[in-house]
Structure formats: C-alpha cells, structure tokens
C-alpha cells in the first residue's frame, strides 16, 4: 500500500521519514515520496492534521535520524541541531505506558505518532469488539481495572504448528491490571486458566447486530469463559467480576503473534535461566545464564510449562510475569525511549496485535489511557496470582484443576477493591492516612443534636434506584428527622456513602451518623460555618443497600496475605 495513502509503505521505515522544518525548529513526518511532497521539504509547511483527530505531539528532536541526502532545508543546510530549548527532545516525548494483553501487556503507544495519516493507519490496525455492556470505560480520578487476555488461538502465520490448530481459543493467560486512583502503583493479578469457577449468563453481540444469550455454566474451567460456546471477551469480563467482585473497565486481547512481534520490535527481552532448558513441547532450548529473546524464542519462553518449578501452569504464570516485568523495563529504558525506529516498530506491532472493546477502540483512547499511566514507577508495579489450592474433588493422582484459596484470596481481593497497594512504597502515605483517620474519629466524639434539629438533603450517588426517596421516608417516619429533603440523583457516582457538613453542624452530623451507621471515613467536614437553615448533604454511594443497614465494609488489610506469590516489576530474577 502506498505510503501517502496509509502513512507508510511496506518498504519504507517511518523513522526515516522525519525532516527538519526550519520554521518551527522541529522534525516533522514527510508524507511520502511524490514530487510535490519532496518539494514541500524545500517549502516548509505544517504537518497535516484533522480537526477531529487529537493533536499529535511534536516529533522528538535529538534522537531522530537526520534527513536523507539531498532532502535538506533551504540554503543547502542538512541535518543540524533543531532550534529550540536545549534538551527539548526528551521533554517533548511523552512516555506512555499502555496495557496490551496476554503475555506482553505493556508498551509505549503515545508521543510522536506523527501525521494524521499515520494516526489513521494505526487506528486501522486495531480490532474492536462490542462487549454488549460488559464493563464500560476507565475514568480519570478513579481506579482503573483493565482485563488483559492472551488467547491460545493459533491464528497468524507460523502458529498452526503449535497444536490444536482449529481451536477457537481460550482465555489462556488472563491478568487483571489494577491501577490505583492516585496512579502511584498498580497490581497485576493473574487468574489461573485451570481455575474451577462459575461462568455467568453472557449476552453476546452477533455479527448481524442481534444478541445471543449464552447460558451460564457451573463448575467450569476459567479459560472456557472465552471462545467456547460462542463466548466473547465480554463473557470473560463478566466472569472476572463475578469471581473477584471487581468492576472491569476495559479489556485488551492478543494472540501468539503479539509475543513474537513485540519482543522483536523492542530488540529482544532480557531473561535469566538458573539452569539449562530443553523443552521439546515449547521448543525452548537454552543454556543457563542470561539471554535476550525475541520472536519464536520469546514465544517458546512464555509457553514452556515443563522447564521450571513443578512444571504446572502456576509456575508458568511466574515465568510469564518475569518476562512481562523484563519487557516493561526494556520499554521504559533509555535505549527504547530515544530510538524512533524502535518507537515506530512498537506502535505498529502493538496496534496490529490488539483486539479491544469500544472504550479503547481508537489510538486517541489508548493514548488517553497511556497518559494516565505514563508517570508510574516500575518499582510500584507488583505481579501476583489469585491464590488457589488443588481441586479437592479430583483424585490425588490426577490433579489438573484448582479452586480458590479463600483464606488468602479474600483479603487480597479486598485490598484490590479498596485500592490498597501491594508495594512497600506507600507506608508513609498509609501512616498519614492513619493520622487523618484518627482525626476523623475525633469528629464522632461530642454532643448529638435532637433528631428534629437535623437538616439534611439526600442524594442518590450509587445506591439502588429510589434510594434517596426510601431514605427520606425512613428518616422522617422512623427517626423523626422532619427537616430532610430528597434531591434525587447526585451529579456523580460515589463508591462509598458520604456526609458533608459545616463545622457548626457537627452535632447534627454525629446524630445522623448514628442513625445511618456511618463511619468516621464517611464524614467530610468543611472549613466555613453554615447558615442557621442550611442543610447538610448526604450522598448515598454504591455501598448503600437500604436504610438502617450499617455502611462500610471492614477496613481492607494493609499487609498482603502471608505466602502470597509475587513478582516485583523493577527486579530481575532468574527462572528456576
């Protein structure tokens, strides 16, 4: 395909298409080889953009290759340093970490994507699936939960030889990637494919637009939540929500080719082996020590299950987590960030590998996600696995499946739901939070106003439909709070019920907190006294069920369960 029509011809490397615009002092993408476009190098013009497309960041300066011979700016000057502030290239390139899927979840997609044509070319690479209401879309100022799915479907050139060539695919490698509300840390939770769980009813959008209701399945392998009986990634999202109690915002899915293409695009992924490996099934054949793997060797490394640990899928998960951690370090390395060639290769490989939902169905939306993650330090990213035990319903000599280990899984999932980090970096923040909580607890100490003196406006910010109305009736009839009013739906949804009040309304707030079963964490005091007839504001959150039921689940554990498997993304370890 012509480079002018798609931004890159097969024989042209986009990294070679950047030329210096002497008017702006920046490098810009040359849009093809036509005579008119060659002339445009001598007559500077602005890079083409569409009013409907997000503006692409300026091209990086110092690291971009010089213009090719004979294509310099007017006056015969070729190459040379771009005008502008010193060191501007590094500051202009936005480092964007985005989740892609399966065994290669993270890569750079933002910054320096070039012209509108190339932007549209990358958009055309993406595959989008309508999940029919499963999930929604990530939001700013809220935790983000992305489901990363690696399917074992043998699609793509060269993959049929791995066996099961006609399979529609399963959820072979699944990671729930949770990003904290403050974007300081992330937890990547692997879900074993052989976990026995219930798969819920799945309304699946069909090619013609109709919706097919796929029946629920009791006691099935988790990996059957995708591909089997016509299930799509939305079914996997629904299964994860039912299993973990965590709302999934979006999904990303890839197949075998993604491992091969991305590991090659980044220039190979460093791995370490504690022993020699020769696995005839995955075809991994390496000596002990350090290696840089790409293509088929990289795929063999993440597929092997007979080389490390006790040769189980759980040990393969550890190996995949180590590979992902290494890939993340490689993609955030200086060598990658300053190489336009690697950068464009990664953008091509990533977008060609991705299948996403509508909420991530464009380069603009992926770049928005990347912007939320770009500043995260890898030392604050922890991989772990949903704790499981051998399935007690299987014979001892045929252990092939696992079930959830509730004693470890319950506190871990509660930590993720309540946005508690698994890393050590938040101890200081936790200490500060404890101090703030102690201050809040003090707010509950003091006098209570009579019920007839309590003034409050009630809003529904996440409770069941009609919650504001039923709460108003309950307060007036059962508690004698006659100065309460129903204000319907709140402007935004809240995860937890919240009572806002002024300092001189503290006695009213304490009285209402007693009636509603509010904890100190639900109390939000202002800084300015209210007028004598100004009401407090009670917003019912998603934790609200019905009036009179105490609000707020027990506080999440602040320390991970003992014996929890984990891999720290910033640390290199040898596979054993």
Short mmCIF file of C-alpha atoms in Angstrom, two decimals, residues 90-520:
data_model
loop_
_atom_site.label_atom_id
_atom_site.label_comp_id
_atom_site.label_asym_id
_atom_site.label_seq_id
_atom_site.Cartn_x
_atom_site.Cartn_y
_atom_site.Cartn_z
CA UNK A 90 13.33 14.33 25.92
CA UNK A 91 10.76 16.63 27.47
CA UNK A 92 8.54 16.65 24.36
CA UNK A 93 8.39 12.90 24.05
CA UNK A 94 5.56 11.76 26.29
CA UNK A 95 6.39 8.39 27.77
CA UNK A 96 3.17 6.41 27.68
CA UNK A 97 2.74 3.01 29.31
CA UNK A 98 -0.25 1.11 27.97
CA UNK A 99 -1.54 -2.37 28.59
CA UNK A 100 -1.74 -4.58 25.50
CA UNK A 101 -2.58 -8.14 26.50
CA UNK A 102 -1.69 -11.68 27.36
CA UNK A 103 1.95 -12.40 27.85
CA UNK A 104 3.11 -8.93 26.74
CA UNK A 105 0.88 -6.50 28.44
CA UNK A 106 2.75 -3.25 28.43
CA UNK A 107 4.23 -0.97 25.79
CA UNK A 108 4.64 2.60 24.67
CA UNK A 109 1.94 3.94 22.39
CA UNK A 110 1.90 7.70 22.95
CA UNK A 111 4.04 10.59 21.86
CA UNK A 112 5.48 11.33 18.44
CA UNK A 113 2.92 9.27 16.49
CA UNK A 114 3.39 11.63 13.59
CA UNK A 115 0.97 12.89 11.00
CA UNK A 116 -2.76 12.41 10.78
CA UNK A 117 -2.33 9.79 8.05
CA UNK A 118 -0.09 7.69 10.23
CA UNK A 119 -2.51 8.21 13.13
CA UNK A 120 -5.32 6.86 10.93
CA UNK A 121 -3.11 3.99 9.81
CA UNK A 122 -2.62 2.90 13.43
CA UNK A 123 -6.36 3.25 14.05
CA UNK A 124 -6.93 0.89 11.14
CA UNK A 125 -4.69 -1.73 12.77
CA UNK A 126 -6.94 -2.06 15.83
CA UNK A 127 -9.68 -4.70 16.06
CA UNK A 128 -12.73 -3.69 18.14
CA UNK A 129 -15.38 -5.93 19.75
CA UNK A 130 -18.75 -4.76 21.10
CA UNK A 131 -18.99 -6.40 24.55
CA UNK A 132 -22.69 -5.55 24.88
CA UNK A 133 -22.50 -3.69 28.17
CA UNK A 134 -19.76 -5.69 29.89
CA UNK A 135 -17.53 -3.13 31.58
CA UNK A 136 -17.64 0.48 30.49
CA UNK A 137 -14.59 2.69 30.19
CA UNK A 138 -11.88 3.84 32.55
CA UNK A 139 -12.30 7.24 34.17
CA UNK A 140 -9.92 9.91 35.33
CA UNK A 141 -9.62 10.32 39.11
CA UNK A 142 -10.88 6.76 39.64
CA UNK A 143 -9.07 3.41 39.93
CA UNK A 144 -8.61 1.66 36.57
CA UNK A 145 -9.18 -2.07 36.01
CA UNK A 146 -8.08 -3.41 32.62
CA UNK A 147 -8.52 -7.10 31.80
CA UNK A 148 -5.58 -8.32 29.75
CA UNK A 149 -6.36 -11.54 27.84
CA UNK A 150 -3.88 -13.72 26.00
CA UNK A 151 -5.72 -16.26 23.87
CA UNK A 152 -4.24 -19.59 22.71
CA UNK A 153 -5.97 -19.32 19.34
CA UNK A 154 -3.47 -20.49 16.71
CA UNK A 155 -4.17 -17.64 14.29
CA UNK A 156 -1.44 -15.91 12.33
CA UNK A 157 1.38 -17.12 10.12
CA UNK A 158 3.50 -19.88 11.58
CA UNK A 159 1.31 -20.62 14.63
CA UNK A 160 -0.64 -23.63 13.35
CA UNK A 161 2.27 -25.89 14.23
CA UNK A 162 1.73 -25.38 17.95
CA UNK A 163 -1.13 -27.91 18.01
CA UNK A 164 -4.91 -27.52 18.39
CA UNK A 165 -4.83 -25.54 15.16
CA UNK A 166 -8.63 -25.47 14.70
CA UNK A 167 -9.40 -24.26 18.25
CA UNK A 168 -11.47 -21.09 18.59
CA UNK A 169 -9.23 -20.20 21.52
CA UNK A 170 -9.49 -19.96 25.29
CA UNK A 171 -8.64 -17.36 27.94
CA UNK A 172 -5.20 -18.92 28.24
CA UNK A 173 -3.39 -16.09 30.05
CA UNK A 174 -5.51 -13.57 31.94
CA UNK A 175 -4.28 -10.62 34.02
CA UNK A 176 -6.48 -8.13 35.84
CA UNK A 177 -4.39 -4.96 35.83
CA UNK A 178 -5.50 -2.64 38.66
CA UNK A 179 -4.16 0.94 38.66
CA UNK A 180 -4.62 2.93 41.86
CA UNK A 181 -6.76 6.04 41.97
CA UNK A 182 -3.73 8.26 42.57
CA UNK A 183 -1.80 6.46 39.74
CA UNK A 184 1.13 5.80 42.10
CA UNK A 185 1.00 1.99 41.92
CA UNK A 186 -0.52 -1.00 40.16
CA UNK A 187 -1.31 -4.62 40.96
CA UNK A 188 -1.37 -7.19 38.13
CA UNK A 189 -3.45 -10.19 39.24
CA UNK A 190 -3.02 -13.37 37.17
CA UNK A 191 -6.03 -15.71 37.09
CA UNK A 192 -5.12 -19.39 36.52
CA UNK A 193 -6.68 -20.83 33.39
CA UNK A 194 -7.45 -24.15 35.16
CA UNK A 195 -9.38 -22.48 37.98
CA UNK A 196 -12.81 -24.06 38.54
CA UNK A 197 -15.44 -21.32 38.73
CA UNK A 198 -18.95 -20.44 37.59
CA UNK A 199 -19.35 -18.66 34.24
CA UNK A 200 -22.39 -16.34 34.28
CA UNK A 201 -25.01 -15.78 31.61
CA UNK A 202 -23.41 -13.91 28.74
CA UNK A 203 -25.43 -11.74 26.30
CA UNK A 204 -23.16 -11.76 23.23
CA UNK A 205 -23.50 -9.38 20.27
CA UNK A 206 -23.71 -11.26 16.97
CA UNK A 207 -22.31 -10.06 13.60
CA UNK A 208 -25.78 -9.06 12.38
CA UNK A 209 -26.45 -6.95 15.47
CA UNK A 210 -28.68 -9.38 17.35
CA UNK A 211 -27.84 -10.53 20.88
CA UNK A 212 -27.43 -14.20 21.79
CA UNK A 213 -27.90 -15.25 25.41
CA UNK A 214 -25.23 -17.85 26.21
CA UNK A 215 -26.29 -19.90 29.21
CA UNK A 216 -24.38 -19.91 32.49
CA UNK A 217 -22.09 -22.83 33.28
CA UNK A 218 -21.45 -24.17 36.79
CA UNK A 219 -18.08 -25.53 37.84
CA UNK A 220 -16.22 -24.87 34.59
CA UNK A 221 -12.56 -24.11 33.87
CA UNK A 222 -11.99 -20.35 33.83
CA UNK A 223 -10.42 -20.48 30.36
CA UNK A 224 -13.77 -21.62 28.94
CA UNK A 225 -15.07 -18.09 29.56
CA UNK A 226 -13.66 -17.15 26.13
CA UNK A 227 -14.22 -18.77 22.73
CA UNK A 228 -16.17 -21.79 23.92
CA UNK A 229 -19.90 -21.92 23.03
CA UNK A 230 -19.52 -18.58 21.25
CA UNK A 231 -18.32 -16.59 24.27
CA UNK A 232 -16.50 -13.32 23.59
CA UNK A 233 -14.17 -11.24 25.82
CA UNK A 234 -17.24 -9.64 27.41
CA UNK A 235 -18.03 -13.06 28.90
CA UNK A 236 -14.53 -13.20 30.40
CA UNK A 237 -15.05 -9.71 31.85
CA UNK A 238 -18.34 -10.81 33.44
CA UNK A 239 -16.71 -13.97 34.82
CA UNK A 240 -13.88 -11.96 36.41
CA UNK A 241 -16.34 -9.54 38.02
CA UNK A 242 -18.37 -12.41 39.48
CA UNK A 243 -15.21 -14.16 40.67
CA UNK A 244 -13.44 -11.16 42.23
CA UNK A 245 -16.13 -8.58 42.98
CA UNK A 246 -14.07 -6.06 40.98
CA UNK A 247 -15.67 -3.99 38.21
CA UNK A 248 -13.70 -4.37 34.96
CA UNK A 249 -13.48 -1.17 32.88
CA UNK A 250 -12.00 -2.44 29.61
CA UNK A 251 -10.27 -5.41 28.01
CA UNK A 252 -7.31 -5.92 25.69
CA UNK A 253 -6.67 -9.23 23.92
CA UNK A 254 -3.80 -10.65 21.83
CA UNK A 255 -2.68 -13.99 20.40
CA UNK A 256 0.68 -15.73 19.88
CA UNK A 257 1.91 -13.30 17.22
CA UNK A 258 1.91 -10.42 19.69
CA UNK A 259 4.65 -12.07 21.77
CA UNK A 260 6.78 -12.65 18.71
CA UNK A 261 6.27 -9.24 17.12
CA UNK A 262 6.61 -7.05 20.20
CA UNK A 263 9.66 -8.85 21.57
CA UNK A 264 11.29 -8.33 18.17
CA UNK A 265 10.22 -4.69 17.91
CA UNK A 266 11.82 -3.83 21.26
CA UNK A 267 15.07 -5.50 20.21
CA UNK A 268 14.70 -8.57 22.39
CA UNK A 269 13.66 -9.14 26.00
CA UNK A 270 16.40 -9.97 28.57
CA UNK A 271 15.74 -13.16 30.58
CA UNK A 272 17.81 -15.22 33.00
CA UNK A 273 17.76 -19.00 33.42
CA UNK A 274 19.04 -20.69 36.55
CA UNK A 275 19.56 -23.97 34.65
CA UNK A 276 19.81 -25.43 31.17
CA UNK A 277 16.43 -25.90 29.45
CA UNK A 278 15.46 -28.19 26.56
CA UNK A 279 11.66 -28.43 26.28
CA UNK A 280 10.56 -30.43 23.23
CA UNK A 281 6.95 -29.22 23.53
CA UNK A 282 7.61 -25.47 23.51
CA UNK A 283 10.91 -25.93 21.62
CA UNK A 284 12.79 -23.81 24.17
CA UNK A 285 16.45 -24.85 24.13
CA UNK A 286 18.75 -22.54 26.12
CA UNK A 287 21.76 -22.81 28.37
CA UNK A 288 21.73 -21.46 31.92
CA UNK A 289 22.54 -17.77 32.15
CA UNK A 290 21.33 -14.54 30.56
CA UNK A 291 19.74 -14.32 27.14
CA UNK A 292 17.93 -11.73 25.01
CA UNK A 293 14.89 -13.39 23.42
CA UNK A 294 12.71 -12.30 20.53
CA UNK A 295 10.35 -13.86 18.02
CA UNK A 296 9.92 -17.62 18.25
CA UNK A 297 12.31 -17.96 21.20
CA UNK A 298 10.34 -15.38 23.20
CA UNK A 299 7.10 -17.25 22.49
CA UNK A 300 8.72 -20.54 23.49
CA UNK A 301 9.84 -19.00 26.79
CA UNK A 302 6.36 -17.83 27.81
CA UNK A 303 4.72 -21.08 26.60
CA UNK A 304 7.01 -23.57 28.36
CA UNK A 305 5.49 -25.43 31.30
CA UNK A 306 7.96 -28.32 31.58
CA UNK A 307 11.08 -26.30 32.34
CA UNK A 308 10.60 -24.52 35.65
CA UNK A 309 9.19 -25.22 39.11
CA UNK A 310 6.92 -28.25 39.34
CA UNK A 311 6.00 -27.99 35.62
CA UNK A 312 2.50 -26.68 36.37
CA UNK A 313 0.53 -23.83 34.84
CA UNK A 314 1.02 -21.92 38.12
CA UNK A 315 4.79 -21.99 37.64
CA UNK A 316 4.36 -20.97 34.01
CA UNK A 317 2.44 -17.94 35.28
CA UNK A 318 5.50 -16.94 37.35
CA UNK A 319 7.72 -17.25 34.27
CA UNK A 320 5.32 -15.10 32.24
CA UNK A 321 5.25 -12.47 34.97
CA UNK A 322 9.06 -12.36 34.97
CA UNK A 323 9.04 -11.98 31.17
CA UNK A 324 6.48 -9.16 31.35
CA UNK A 325 8.47 -7.37 34.04
CA UNK A 326 11.58 -7.55 31.88
CA UNK A 327 9.67 -6.30 28.82
CA UNK A 328 8.36 -3.36 30.84
CA UNK A 329 11.88 -2.46 31.96
CA UNK A 330 13.11 -2.72 28.38
CA UNK A 331 10.35 -0.49 27.05
CA UNK A 332 11.00 2.18 29.65
CA UNK A 333 14.75 2.05 29.09
CA UNK A 334 16.66 4.96 27.62
CA UNK A 335 17.57 2.86 24.58
CA UNK A 336 13.90 2.45 23.67
CA UNK A 337 12.69 5.93 24.59
CA UNK A 338 15.36 7.61 22.45
CA UNK A 339 15.05 5.34 19.41
CA UNK A 340 12.46 6.49 16.84
CA UNK A 341 12.96 3.24 14.93
CA UNK A 342 12.03 1.13 17.98
CA UNK A 343 9.25 3.53 18.84
CA UNK A 344 7.55 3.21 15.45
CA UNK A 345 8.12 -0.54 15.33
CA UNK A 346 6.44 -0.88 18.73
CA UNK A 347 3.48 1.25 17.66
CA UNK A 348 3.00 -0.91 14.56
CA UNK A 349 3.42 -4.23 16.36
CA UNK A 350 1.21 -3.23 19.28
CA UNK A 351 -1.74 -1.95 17.29
CA UNK A 352 -1.63 -4.88 14.87
CA UNK A 353 -1.70 -7.25 17.85
CA UNK A 354 -4.59 -5.67 19.73
CA UNK A 355 -8.28 -6.52 19.99
CA UNK A 356 -10.09 -4.10 22.32
CA UNK A 357 -13.57 -3.02 23.42
CA UNK A 358 -15.27 0.18 22.25
CA UNK A 359 -13.94 2.12 25.23
CA UNK A 360 -10.38 1.66 23.92
CA UNK A 361 -11.23 1.40 20.24
CA UNK A 362 -9.01 4.18 18.88
CA UNK A 363 -5.46 5.47 19.15
CA UNK A 364 -6.84 8.56 20.87
CA UNK A 365 -8.48 6.47 23.61
CA UNK A 366 -5.37 4.32 24.03
CA UNK A 367 -3.27 7.46 24.30
CA UNK A 368 -5.63 8.78 26.98
CA UNK A 369 -5.04 5.56 28.92
CA UNK A 370 -1.31 5.90 28.35
CA UNK A 371 -1.45 9.41 29.77
CA UNK A 372 -2.94 8.06 32.98
CA UNK A 373 -0.08 5.55 33.37
CA UNK A 374 2.94 7.37 31.97
CA UNK A 375 4.45 8.54 35.26
CA UNK A 376 4.18 5.26 37.18
CA UNK A 377 7.46 3.94 38.53
CA UNK A 378 8.04 0.24 37.87
CA UNK A 379 9.07 -0.31 41.49
CA UNK A 380 5.42 0.31 42.34
CA UNK A 381 4.07 -2.39 40.00
CA UNK A 382 3.53 -5.84 41.54
CA UNK A 383 2.51 -9.05 39.79
CA UNK A 384 0.70 -11.67 41.82
CA UNK A 385 -1.56 -14.67 41.25
CA UNK A 386 -5.03 -15.35 42.62
CA UNK A 387 -4.34 -17.80 45.49
CA UNK A 388 -5.57 -21.32 44.73
CA UNK A 389 -5.33 -24.89 46.02
CA UNK A 390 -5.67 -28.25 44.27
CA UNK A 391 -9.26 -29.16 43.45
CA UNK A 392 -10.37 -31.48 46.29
CA UNK A 393 -12.94 -33.12 44.00
CA UNK A 394 -10.24 -34.62 41.78
CA UNK A 395 -8.36 -37.85 42.53
CA UNK A 396 -5.00 -37.26 44.19
CA UNK A 397 -3.16 -38.79 41.22
CA UNK A 398 -4.96 -36.66 38.63
CA UNK A 399 -4.71 -33.11 39.92
CA UNK A 400 -5.34 -30.94 36.87
CA UNK A 401 -7.55 -28.11 38.16
CA UNK A 402 -7.55 -25.71 41.11
CA UNK A 403 -10.08 -23.84 43.26
CA UNK A 404 -9.83 -20.50 45.05
CA UNK A 405 -7.98 -20.50 48.37
CA UNK A 406 -10.42 -18.21 50.19
CA UNK A 407 -8.25 -17.65 53.27
CA UNK A 408 -5.66 -15.87 51.09
CA UNK A 409 -7.78 -14.72 48.17
CA UNK A 410 -10.44 -12.88 50.18
CA UNK A 411 -8.07 -10.39 51.87
CA UNK A 412 -6.09 -9.93 48.62
CA UNK A 413 -9.20 -9.13 46.60
CA UNK A 414 -10.41 -6.79 49.32
CA UNK A 415 -7.11 -4.93 49.11
CA UNK A 416 -7.52 -4.51 45.36
CA UNK A 417 -11.17 -3.46 45.66
CA UNK A 418 -10.26 -0.84 48.26
CA UNK A 419 -7.19 0.34 46.35
CA UNK A 420 -4.54 -0.83 48.83
CA UNK A 421 -1.10 -1.20 47.26
CA UNK A 422 0.95 -4.40 47.47
CA UNK A 423 4.20 -2.46 47.27
CA UNK A 424 6.23 -1.06 50.15
CA UNK A 425 6.30 2.48 48.79
CA UNK A 426 3.06 3.56 50.43
CA UNK A 427 3.98 3.03 54.07
CA UNK A 428 4.44 6.75 54.61
CA UNK A 429 1.18 7.53 52.86
CA UNK A 430 -0.54 4.88 54.97
CA UNK A 431 0.84 6.43 58.16
CA UNK A 432 -0.50 9.80 57.04
CA UNK A 433 -3.88 8.22 56.30
CA UNK A 434 -3.98 6.67 59.76
CA UNK A 435 -3.36 10.10 61.27
CA UNK A 436 -6.16 11.55 59.18
CA UNK A 437 -8.47 8.71 60.22
CA UNK A 438 -7.68 9.37 63.86
CA UNK A 439 -8.64 12.99 63.31
CA UNK A 440 -11.87 11.85 61.66
CA UNK A 441 -12.65 9.54 64.58
CA UNK A 442 -12.40 12.53 66.87
CA UNK A 443 -15.21 14.13 64.89
CA UNK A 444 -17.57 11.46 66.20
CA UNK A 445 -16.77 12.41 69.79
CA UNK A 446 -19.15 15.06 71.13
CA UNK A 447 -22.78 16.05 71.53
CA UNK A 448 -25.65 14.85 69.34
CA UNK A 449 -28.40 17.18 68.15
CA UNK A 450 -32.06 16.14 68.62
CA UNK A 451 -33.47 14.42 65.53
CA UNK A 452 -35.92 17.27 64.99
CA UNK A 453 -32.99 19.73 64.61
CA UNK A 454 -31.16 17.72 61.91
CA UNK A 455 -31.37 19.33 58.47
CA UNK A 456 -30.13 17.22 55.52
CA UNK A 457 -30.53 16.95 51.75
CA UNK A 458 -30.40 13.35 50.50
CA UNK A 459 -28.89 12.42 47.10
CA UNK A 460 -28.55 9.04 45.41
CA UNK A 461 -24.97 8.70 44.17
CA UNK A 462 -24.76 4.98 43.52
CA UNK A 463 -27.35 3.17 45.63
CA UNK A 464 -30.27 1.13 44.21
CA UNK A 465 -32.90 3.13 42.26
CA UNK A 466 -35.17 5.11 44.59
CA UNK A 467 -32.69 5.05 47.49
CA UNK A 468 -32.96 8.79 48.17
CA UNK A 469 -36.75 8.53 48.41
CA UNK A 470 -36.78 5.47 50.67
CA UNK A 471 -34.10 7.02 52.91
CA UNK A 472 -36.10 10.25 53.24
CA UNK A 473 -39.25 8.31 54.22
CA UNK A 474 -37.27 6.25 56.75
CA UNK A 475 -35.58 9.30 58.30
CA UNK A 476 -38.89 11.16 58.68
CA UNK A 477 -41.12 8.29 59.80
CA UNK A 478 -38.72 6.08 61.76
CA UNK A 479 -36.19 8.59 63.09
CA UNK A 480 -38.09 11.88 63.39
CA UNK A 481 -35.79 13.81 61.02
CA UNK A 482 -38.54 16.05 59.63
CA UNK A 483 -36.17 18.59 58.05
CA UNK A 484 -34.86 16.16 55.44
CA UNK A 485 -35.35 16.58 51.68
CA UNK A 486 -35.00 14.27 48.66
CA UNK A 487 -32.83 15.74 45.89
CA UNK A 488 -32.78 12.72 43.57
CA UNK A 489 -29.65 11.62 41.72
CA UNK A 490 -26.27 13.13 42.57
CA UNK A 491 -24.07 14.72 39.91
CA UNK A 492 -21.57 11.85 40.16
CA UNK A 493 -21.43 8.30 41.48
CA UNK A 494 -19.62 7.53 44.73
CA UNK A 495 -18.24 4.18 45.84
CA UNK A 496 -18.95 4.98 49.50
CA UNK A 497 -21.72 7.00 51.17
CA UNK A 498 -20.59 10.47 52.25
CA UNK A 499 -21.96 13.12 54.64
CA UNK A 500 -20.78 16.70 54.05
CA UNK A 501 -21.34 19.26 56.81
CA UNK A 502 -20.01 22.53 58.23
CA UNK A 503 -18.05 22.85 61.50
CA UNK A 504 -21.06 24.31 63.33
CA UNK A 505 -23.19 21.33 62.18
CA UNK A 506 -21.03 18.72 63.93
CA UNK A 507 -23.72 17.83 66.48
CA UNK A 508 -26.24 17.26 63.66
CA UNK A 509 -23.68 15.20 61.72
CA UNK A 510 -22.96 12.95 64.73
CA UNK A 511 -26.68 12.35 65.24
CA UNK A 512 -27.22 11.46 61.58
CA UNK A 513 -24.10 9.24 61.55
CA UNK A 514 -25.54 7.25 64.45
CA UNK A 515 -28.85 6.78 62.64
CA UNK A 516 -27.28 5.82 59.28
CA UNK A 517 -24.44 3.71 60.67
CA UNK A 518 -21.79 5.98 59.11
CA UNK A 519 -18.13 5.53 59.96
CA UNK A 520 -15.72 8.41 60.51
#
